[in-house]
Coordinates of N, CA and C in Angstrom, one line a residue:
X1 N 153.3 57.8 89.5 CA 152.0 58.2 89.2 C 151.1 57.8 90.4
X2 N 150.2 58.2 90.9 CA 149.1 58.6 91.9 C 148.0 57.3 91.6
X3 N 147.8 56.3 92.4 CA 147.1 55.3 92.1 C 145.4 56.4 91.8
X4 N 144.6 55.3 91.2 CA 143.3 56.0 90.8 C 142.5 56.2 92.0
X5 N 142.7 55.6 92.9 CA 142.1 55.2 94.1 C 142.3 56.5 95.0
X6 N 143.3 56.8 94.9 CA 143.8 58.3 96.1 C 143.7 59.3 95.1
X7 N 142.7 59.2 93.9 CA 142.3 60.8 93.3 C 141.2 61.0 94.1
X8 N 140.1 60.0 95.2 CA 139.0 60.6 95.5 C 139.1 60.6 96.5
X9 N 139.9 61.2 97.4 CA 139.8 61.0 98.7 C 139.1 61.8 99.4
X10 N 138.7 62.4 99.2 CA 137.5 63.6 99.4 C 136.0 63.7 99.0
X11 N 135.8 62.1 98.5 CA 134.4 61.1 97.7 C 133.0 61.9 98.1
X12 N 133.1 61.9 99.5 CA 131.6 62.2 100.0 C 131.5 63.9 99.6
X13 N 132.3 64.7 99.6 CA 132.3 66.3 99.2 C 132.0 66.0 97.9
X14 N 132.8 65.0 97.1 CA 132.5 65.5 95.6 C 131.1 65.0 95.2
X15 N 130.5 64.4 96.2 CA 129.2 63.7 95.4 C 127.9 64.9 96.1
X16 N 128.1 65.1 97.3 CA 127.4 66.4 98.0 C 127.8 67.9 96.7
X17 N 128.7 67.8 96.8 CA 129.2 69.2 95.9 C 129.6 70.4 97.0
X18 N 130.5 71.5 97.0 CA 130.9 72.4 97.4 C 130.1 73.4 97.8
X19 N 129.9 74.1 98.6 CA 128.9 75.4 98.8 C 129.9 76.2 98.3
X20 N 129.0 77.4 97.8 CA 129.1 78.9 97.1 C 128.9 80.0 97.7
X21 N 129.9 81.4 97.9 CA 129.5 81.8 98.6 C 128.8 83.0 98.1
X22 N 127.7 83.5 98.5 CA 126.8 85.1 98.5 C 127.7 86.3 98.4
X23 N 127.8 87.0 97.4 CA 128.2 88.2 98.2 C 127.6 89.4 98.1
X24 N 126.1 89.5 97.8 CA 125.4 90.4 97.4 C 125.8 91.3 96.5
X25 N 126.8 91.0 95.6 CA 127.0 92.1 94.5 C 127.7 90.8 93.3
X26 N 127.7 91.3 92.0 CA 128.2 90.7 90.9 C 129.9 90.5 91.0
X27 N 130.3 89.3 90.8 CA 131.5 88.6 91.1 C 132.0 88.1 89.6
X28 N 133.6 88.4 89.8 CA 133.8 87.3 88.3 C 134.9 86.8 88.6
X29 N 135.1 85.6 88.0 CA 136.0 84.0 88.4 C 136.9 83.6 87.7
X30 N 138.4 83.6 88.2 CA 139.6 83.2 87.7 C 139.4 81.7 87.3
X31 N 139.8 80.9 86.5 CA 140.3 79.7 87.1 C 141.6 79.3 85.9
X32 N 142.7 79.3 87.2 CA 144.2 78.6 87.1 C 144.4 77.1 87.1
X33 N 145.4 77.0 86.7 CA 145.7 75.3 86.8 C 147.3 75.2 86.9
X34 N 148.0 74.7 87.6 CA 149.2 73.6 87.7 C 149.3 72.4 87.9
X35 N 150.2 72.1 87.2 CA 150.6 70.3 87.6 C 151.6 70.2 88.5
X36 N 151.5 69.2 89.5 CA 152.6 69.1 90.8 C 153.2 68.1 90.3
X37 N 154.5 68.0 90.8 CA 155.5 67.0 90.8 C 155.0 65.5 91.0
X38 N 155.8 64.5 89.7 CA 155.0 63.3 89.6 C 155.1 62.2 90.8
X39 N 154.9 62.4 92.2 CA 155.8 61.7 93.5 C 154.5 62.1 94.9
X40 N 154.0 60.8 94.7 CA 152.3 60.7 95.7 C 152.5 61.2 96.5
X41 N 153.7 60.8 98.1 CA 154.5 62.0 98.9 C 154.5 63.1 98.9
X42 N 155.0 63.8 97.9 CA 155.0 65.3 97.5 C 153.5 65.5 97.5
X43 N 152.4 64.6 96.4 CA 151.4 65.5 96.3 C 150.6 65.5 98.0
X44 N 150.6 64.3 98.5 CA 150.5 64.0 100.2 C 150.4 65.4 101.3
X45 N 151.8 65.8 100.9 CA 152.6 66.7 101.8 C 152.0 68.0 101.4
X46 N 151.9 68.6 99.8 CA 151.2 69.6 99.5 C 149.8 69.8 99.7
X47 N 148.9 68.6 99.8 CA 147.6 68.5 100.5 C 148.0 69.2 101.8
X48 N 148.6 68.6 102.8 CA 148.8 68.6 104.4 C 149.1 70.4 104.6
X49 N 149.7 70.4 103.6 CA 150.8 72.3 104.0 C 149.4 73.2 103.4
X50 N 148.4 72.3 103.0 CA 147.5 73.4 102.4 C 145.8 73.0 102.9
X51 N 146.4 72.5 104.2 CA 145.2 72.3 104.9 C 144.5 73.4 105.9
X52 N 143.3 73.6 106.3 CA 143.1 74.3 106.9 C 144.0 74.9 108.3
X53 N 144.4 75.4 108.2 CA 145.6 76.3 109.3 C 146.8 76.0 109.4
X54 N 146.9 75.5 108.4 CA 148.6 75.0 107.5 C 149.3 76.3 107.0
X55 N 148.4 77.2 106.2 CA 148.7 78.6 105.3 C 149.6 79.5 106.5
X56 N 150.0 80.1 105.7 CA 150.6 81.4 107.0 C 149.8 82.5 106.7
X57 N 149.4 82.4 108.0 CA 148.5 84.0 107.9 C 149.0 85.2 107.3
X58 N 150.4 85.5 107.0 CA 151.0 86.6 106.0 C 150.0 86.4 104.8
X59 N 150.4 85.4 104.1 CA 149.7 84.6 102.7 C 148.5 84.7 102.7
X60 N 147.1 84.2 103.9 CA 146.5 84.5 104.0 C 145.5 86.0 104.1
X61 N 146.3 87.0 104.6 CA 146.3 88.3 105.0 C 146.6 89.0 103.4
X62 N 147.9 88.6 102.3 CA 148.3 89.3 101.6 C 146.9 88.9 100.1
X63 N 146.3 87.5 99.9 CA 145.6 87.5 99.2 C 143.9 88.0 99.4
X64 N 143.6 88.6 100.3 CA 142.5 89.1 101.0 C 142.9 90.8 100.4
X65 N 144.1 91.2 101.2 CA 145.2 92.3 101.0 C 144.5 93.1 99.5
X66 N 144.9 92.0 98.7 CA 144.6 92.5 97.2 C 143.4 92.5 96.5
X67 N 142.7 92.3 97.4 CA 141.3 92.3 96.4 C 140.5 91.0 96.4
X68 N 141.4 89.6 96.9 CA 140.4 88.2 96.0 C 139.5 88.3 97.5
X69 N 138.2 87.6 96.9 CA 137.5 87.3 97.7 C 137.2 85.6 98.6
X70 N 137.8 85.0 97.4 CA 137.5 83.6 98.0 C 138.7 83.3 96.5
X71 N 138.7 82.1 97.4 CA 139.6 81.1 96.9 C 139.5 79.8 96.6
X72 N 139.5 78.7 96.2 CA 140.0 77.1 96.6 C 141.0 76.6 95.9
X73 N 141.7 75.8 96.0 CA 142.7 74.8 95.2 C 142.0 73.4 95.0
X74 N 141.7 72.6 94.0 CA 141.2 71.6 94.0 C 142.4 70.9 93.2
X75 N 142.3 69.2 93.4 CA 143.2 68.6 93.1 C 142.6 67.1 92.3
X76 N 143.3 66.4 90.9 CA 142.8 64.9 91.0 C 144.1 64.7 90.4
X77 N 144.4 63.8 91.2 CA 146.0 63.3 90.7 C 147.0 64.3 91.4
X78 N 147.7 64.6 90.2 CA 148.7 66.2 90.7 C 148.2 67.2 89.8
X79 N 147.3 66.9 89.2 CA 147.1 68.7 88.9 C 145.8 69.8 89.6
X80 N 146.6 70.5 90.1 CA 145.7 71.6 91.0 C 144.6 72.6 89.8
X81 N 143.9 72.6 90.6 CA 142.8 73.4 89.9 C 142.1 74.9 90.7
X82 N 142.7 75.7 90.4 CA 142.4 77.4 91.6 C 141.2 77.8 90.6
X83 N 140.5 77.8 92.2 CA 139.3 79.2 91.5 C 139.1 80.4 92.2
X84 N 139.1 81.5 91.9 CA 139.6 82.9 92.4 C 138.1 83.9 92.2
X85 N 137.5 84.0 93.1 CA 136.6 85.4 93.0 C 137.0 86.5 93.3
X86 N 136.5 87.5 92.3 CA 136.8 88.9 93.1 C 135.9 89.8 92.7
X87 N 136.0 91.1 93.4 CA 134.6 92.1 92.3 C 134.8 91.9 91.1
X88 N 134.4 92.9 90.1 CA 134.1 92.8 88.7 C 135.1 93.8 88.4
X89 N 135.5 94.4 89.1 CA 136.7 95.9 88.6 C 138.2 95.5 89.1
X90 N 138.2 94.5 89.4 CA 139.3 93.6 90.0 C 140.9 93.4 88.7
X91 N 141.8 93.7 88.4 CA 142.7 93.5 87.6 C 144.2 92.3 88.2
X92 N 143.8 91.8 87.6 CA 144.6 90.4 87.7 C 146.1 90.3 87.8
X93 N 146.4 91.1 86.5 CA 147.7 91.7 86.6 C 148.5 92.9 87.6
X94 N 147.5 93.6 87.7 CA 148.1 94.4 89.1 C 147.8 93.7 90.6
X95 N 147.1 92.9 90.8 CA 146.8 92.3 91.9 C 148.1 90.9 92.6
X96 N 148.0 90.4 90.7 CA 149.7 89.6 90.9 C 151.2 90.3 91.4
X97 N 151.0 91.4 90.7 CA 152.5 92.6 91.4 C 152.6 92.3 92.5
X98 N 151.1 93.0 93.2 CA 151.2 93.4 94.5 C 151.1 92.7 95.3
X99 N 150.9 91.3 95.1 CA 150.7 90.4 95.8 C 151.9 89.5 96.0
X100 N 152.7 89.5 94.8 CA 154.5 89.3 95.2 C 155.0 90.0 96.2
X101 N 154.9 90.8 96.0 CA 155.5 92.0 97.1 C 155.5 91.9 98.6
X102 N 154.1 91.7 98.7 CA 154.1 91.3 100.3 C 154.8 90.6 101.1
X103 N 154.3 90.8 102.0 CA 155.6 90.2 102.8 C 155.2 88.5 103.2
X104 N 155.8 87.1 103.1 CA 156.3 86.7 103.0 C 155.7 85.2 102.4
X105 N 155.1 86.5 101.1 CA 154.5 85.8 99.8 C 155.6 85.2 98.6
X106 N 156.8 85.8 98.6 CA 157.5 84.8 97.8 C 158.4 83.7 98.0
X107 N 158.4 84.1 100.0 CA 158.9 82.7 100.3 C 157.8 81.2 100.8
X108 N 156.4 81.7 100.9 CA 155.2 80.9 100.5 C 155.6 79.9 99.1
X109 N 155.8 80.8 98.1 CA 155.8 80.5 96.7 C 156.9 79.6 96.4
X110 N 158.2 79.8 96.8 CA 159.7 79.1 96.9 C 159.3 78.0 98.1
X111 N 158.6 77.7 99.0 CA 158.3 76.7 99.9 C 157.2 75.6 99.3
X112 N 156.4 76.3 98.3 CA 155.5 75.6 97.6 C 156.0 75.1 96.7
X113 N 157.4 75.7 95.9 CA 157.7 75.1 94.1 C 158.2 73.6 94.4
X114 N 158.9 73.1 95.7 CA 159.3 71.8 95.7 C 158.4 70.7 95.5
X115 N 156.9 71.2 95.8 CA 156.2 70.0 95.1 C 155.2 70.4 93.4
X116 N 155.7 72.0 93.0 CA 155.0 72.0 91.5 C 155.7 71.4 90.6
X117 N 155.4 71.6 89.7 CA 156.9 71.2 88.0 C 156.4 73.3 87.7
X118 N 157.4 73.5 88.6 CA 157.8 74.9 88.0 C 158.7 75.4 89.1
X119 N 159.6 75.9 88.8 CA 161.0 76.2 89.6 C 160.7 77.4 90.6
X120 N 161.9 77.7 91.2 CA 161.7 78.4 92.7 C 162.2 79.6 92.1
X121 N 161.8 80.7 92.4 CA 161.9 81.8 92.4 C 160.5 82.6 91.5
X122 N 159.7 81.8 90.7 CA 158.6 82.1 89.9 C 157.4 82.6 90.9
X123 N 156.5 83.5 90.5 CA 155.5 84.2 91.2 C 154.6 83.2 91.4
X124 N 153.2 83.6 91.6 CA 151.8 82.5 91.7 C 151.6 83.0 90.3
X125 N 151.6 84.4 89.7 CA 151.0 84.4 88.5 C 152.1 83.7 87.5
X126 N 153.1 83.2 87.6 CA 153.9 82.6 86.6 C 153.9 81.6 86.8
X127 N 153.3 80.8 87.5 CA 153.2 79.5 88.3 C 151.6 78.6 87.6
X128 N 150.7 79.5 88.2 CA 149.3 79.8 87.8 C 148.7 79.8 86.5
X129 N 148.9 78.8 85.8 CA 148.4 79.2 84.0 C 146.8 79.3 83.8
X130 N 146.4 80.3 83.0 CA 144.8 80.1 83.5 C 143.8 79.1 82.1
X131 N 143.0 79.0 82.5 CA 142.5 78.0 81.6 C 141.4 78.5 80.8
X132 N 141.2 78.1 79.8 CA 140.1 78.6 78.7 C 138.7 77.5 79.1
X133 N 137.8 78.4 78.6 CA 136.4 78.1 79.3 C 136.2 77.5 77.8
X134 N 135.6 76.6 77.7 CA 135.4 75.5 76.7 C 133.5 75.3 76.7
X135 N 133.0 75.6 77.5 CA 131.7 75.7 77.9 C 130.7 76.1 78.9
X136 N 130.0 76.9 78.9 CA 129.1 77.9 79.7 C 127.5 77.6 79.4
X137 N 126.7 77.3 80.4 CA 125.2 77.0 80.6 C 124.8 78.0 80.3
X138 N 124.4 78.6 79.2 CA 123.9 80.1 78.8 C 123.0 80.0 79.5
X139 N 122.1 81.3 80.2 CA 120.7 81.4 80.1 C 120.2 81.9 78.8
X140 N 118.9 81.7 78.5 CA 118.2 81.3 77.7 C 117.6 83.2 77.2

Protein backbone atom coordinates (compact mmCIF):
# COMPACT_ATOMS: atom_id res chain seq x y z
CA UNK A 1 0.00 0.00 0.00
CA UNK A 2 1.00 3.66 -0.95
CA UNK A 3 1.97 5.58 2.26
CA UNK A 4 -0.64 8.52 2.96
CA UNK A 5 2.03 10.91 2.47
CA UNK A 6 2.77 10.22 -1.46
CA UNK A 7 -1.12 10.54 -2.15
CA UNK A 8 -0.33 14.40 -2.28
CA UNK A 9 2.35 14.93 -4.17
CA UNK A 10 0.94 17.34 -6.25
CA UNK A 11 -0.40 19.56 -2.72
CA UNK A 12 0.09 23.04 -4.14
CA UNK A 13 -2.24 22.16 -7.58
CA UNK A 14 -4.75 20.56 -5.38
CA UNK A 15 -5.21 23.50 -3.08
CA UNK A 16 -4.91 26.16 -6.19
CA UNK A 17 -7.37 23.73 -8.16
CA UNK A 18 -7.06 22.83 -11.90
CA UNK A 19 -7.98 25.23 -14.77
CA UNK A 20 -10.95 24.44 -17.21
CA UNK A 21 -10.93 24.74 -20.50
CA UNK A 22 -13.45 27.21 -22.83
CA UNK A 23 -14.67 25.93 -25.69
CA UNK A 24 -17.27 28.17 -26.80
CA UNK A 25 -19.96 25.66 -27.36
CA UNK A 26 -21.83 23.06 -24.85
CA UNK A 27 -19.58 20.06 -23.66
CA UNK A 28 -20.48 16.82 -21.83
CA UNK A 29 -18.13 14.77 -19.37
CA UNK A 30 -17.12 11.19 -19.06
CA UNK A 31 -15.76 10.33 -15.86
CA UNK A 32 -13.89 6.72 -15.66
CA UNK A 33 -12.14 5.13 -12.92
CA UNK A 34 -9.36 2.26 -12.42
CA UNK A 35 -7.47 0.80 -9.80
CA UNK A 36 -3.60 0.20 -10.44
CA UNK A 37 -1.65 -2.52 -9.12
CA UNK A 38 -1.03 -2.59 -5.26
CA UNK A 39 3.14 -1.76 -5.71
CA UNK A 40 4.21 2.19 -5.00
CA UNK A 41 7.02 1.50 -7.97
CA UNK A 42 4.44 0.50 -10.44
CA UNK A 43 2.17 3.44 -9.41
CA UNK A 44 5.75 5.70 -9.57
CA UNK A 45 6.49 4.49 -12.94
CA UNK A 46 2.81 4.88 -14.35
CA UNK A 47 2.94 8.61 -13.05
CA UNK A 48 6.51 9.03 -15.01
CA UNK A 49 5.13 7.12 -18.49
CA UNK A 50 2.17 9.53 -18.21
CA UNK A 51 3.94 12.54 -17.85
CA UNK A 52 3.95 15.29 -20.00
CA UNK A 53 5.85 13.98 -23.28
CA UNK A 54 5.96 10.48 -21.96
CA UNK A 55 2.49 9.59 -24.25
CA UNK A 56 3.21 8.54 -27.82
CA UNK A 57 2.05 10.94 -30.06
CA UNK A 58 0.09 7.87 -32.04
CA UNK A 59 -2.07 7.73 -28.60
CA UNK A 60 -2.06 11.24 -28.47
CA UNK A 61 -3.06 11.86 -32.24
CA UNK A 62 -5.64 8.67 -32.06
CA UNK A 63 -7.66 10.26 -28.88
CA UNK A 64 -8.00 13.80 -30.44
CA UNK A 65 -8.58 11.36 -33.87
CA UNK A 66 -12.03 10.50 -32.29
CA UNK A 67 -13.65 13.17 -31.18
CA UNK A 68 -12.37 13.85 -27.22
CA UNK A 69 -11.55 17.12 -26.52
CA UNK A 70 -9.60 17.16 -23.41
CA UNK A 71 -8.58 14.79 -21.13
CA UNK A 72 -6.83 14.25 -17.47
CA UNK A 73 -5.99 11.17 -15.41
CA UNK A 74 -6.02 12.04 -11.74
CA UNK A 75 -4.67 9.80 -9.15
CA UNK A 76 -4.79 9.26 -4.95
CA UNK A 77 -3.20 6.13 -3.98
CA UNK A 78 -3.60 3.71 -7.06
CA UNK A 79 -6.79 4.59 -8.20
CA UNK A 80 -6.96 6.71 -11.39
CA UNK A 81 -9.64 9.00 -11.91
CA UNK A 82 -10.25 10.11 -16.15
CA UNK A 83 -12.29 12.93 -17.08
CA UNK A 84 -13.06 13.03 -20.78
CA UNK A 85 -14.79 16.08 -22.71
CA UNK A 86 -16.34 16.01 -25.82
CA UNK A 87 -19.20 17.77 -27.95
CA UNK A 88 -22.59 16.86 -26.97
CA UNK A 89 -23.25 14.42 -30.06
CA UNK A 90 -20.15 12.55 -29.19
CA UNK A 91 -20.94 8.51 -28.73
CA UNK A 92 -18.75 6.71 -26.37
CA UNK A 93 -19.22 3.47 -27.67
CA UNK A 94 -18.30 4.18 -31.22
CA UNK A 95 -15.45 6.35 -30.34
CA UNK A 96 -14.07 3.31 -28.01
CA UNK A 97 -14.13 0.97 -31.41
CA UNK A 98 -12.40 3.41 -33.26
CA UNK A 99 -10.06 4.25 -31.02
CA UNK A 100 -8.83 0.53 -30.55
CA UNK A 101 -8.17 0.38 -33.92
CA UNK A 102 -5.68 2.93 -34.37
CA UNK A 103 -2.57 2.48 -34.77
CA UNK A 104 -0.60 1.83 -31.86
CA UNK A 105 -3.39 2.24 -29.39
CA UNK A 106 -3.53 -1.30 -28.29
CA UNK A 107 -0.12 -1.66 -27.74
CA UNK A 108 -0.34 1.80 -25.46
CA UNK A 109 -2.97 -0.27 -23.63
CA UNK A 110 -0.87 -3.78 -23.22
CA UNK A 111 2.22 -1.39 -22.10
CA UNK A 112 -0.05 0.31 -19.63
CA UNK A 113 -1.98 -3.13 -18.14
CA UNK A 114 1.39 -3.97 -16.16
CA UNK A 115 0.67 -1.44 -13.74
CA UNK A 116 -3.58 -1.62 -13.77
CA UNK A 117 -5.39 -4.78 -11.92
CA UNK A 118 -6.85 -5.55 -15.39
CA UNK A 119 -5.07 -7.83 -17.89
CA UNK A 120 -3.29 -7.24 -21.24
CA UNK A 121 -5.07 -7.53 -24.14
CA UNK A 122 -8.43 -5.45 -22.75
CA UNK A 123 -9.34 -1.99 -24.56
CA UNK A 124 -9.38 1.48 -22.52
CA UNK A 125 -13.20 1.02 -22.68
CA UNK A 126 -12.89 -2.43 -20.88
CA UNK A 127 -10.32 -1.17 -18.69
CA UNK A 128 -12.13 2.24 -18.01
CA UNK A 129 -15.26 1.59 -15.71
CA UNK A 130 -17.35 4.72 -15.57
CA UNK A 131 -18.69 6.08 -12.41
CA UNK A 132 -22.16 7.16 -11.31
CA UNK A 133 -22.70 10.83 -10.33
CA UNK A 134 -23.96 10.71 -6.76
CA UNK A 135 -24.21 14.58 -6.72
CA UNK A 136 -24.72 17.70 -8.90
CA UNK A 137 -24.87 21.57 -7.73
CA UNK A 138 -28.22 22.16 -9.50
CA UNK A 139 -28.85 25.68 -10.58
CA UNK A 140 -31.59 27.06 -8.93
Amino acid sequence: MIPIDNIYDDMEDRIEGYGVKEYGRPVKRYCRTLDLRDDAALVAEYRRRHAEGNVWPEVMAGIREVGILDMDIYLAGRRAFMIVETPLDFDWEEAMARLSTLPRQQEWEDYMSVFQAAGPGQTSAEKWKPMERVFHLYDD
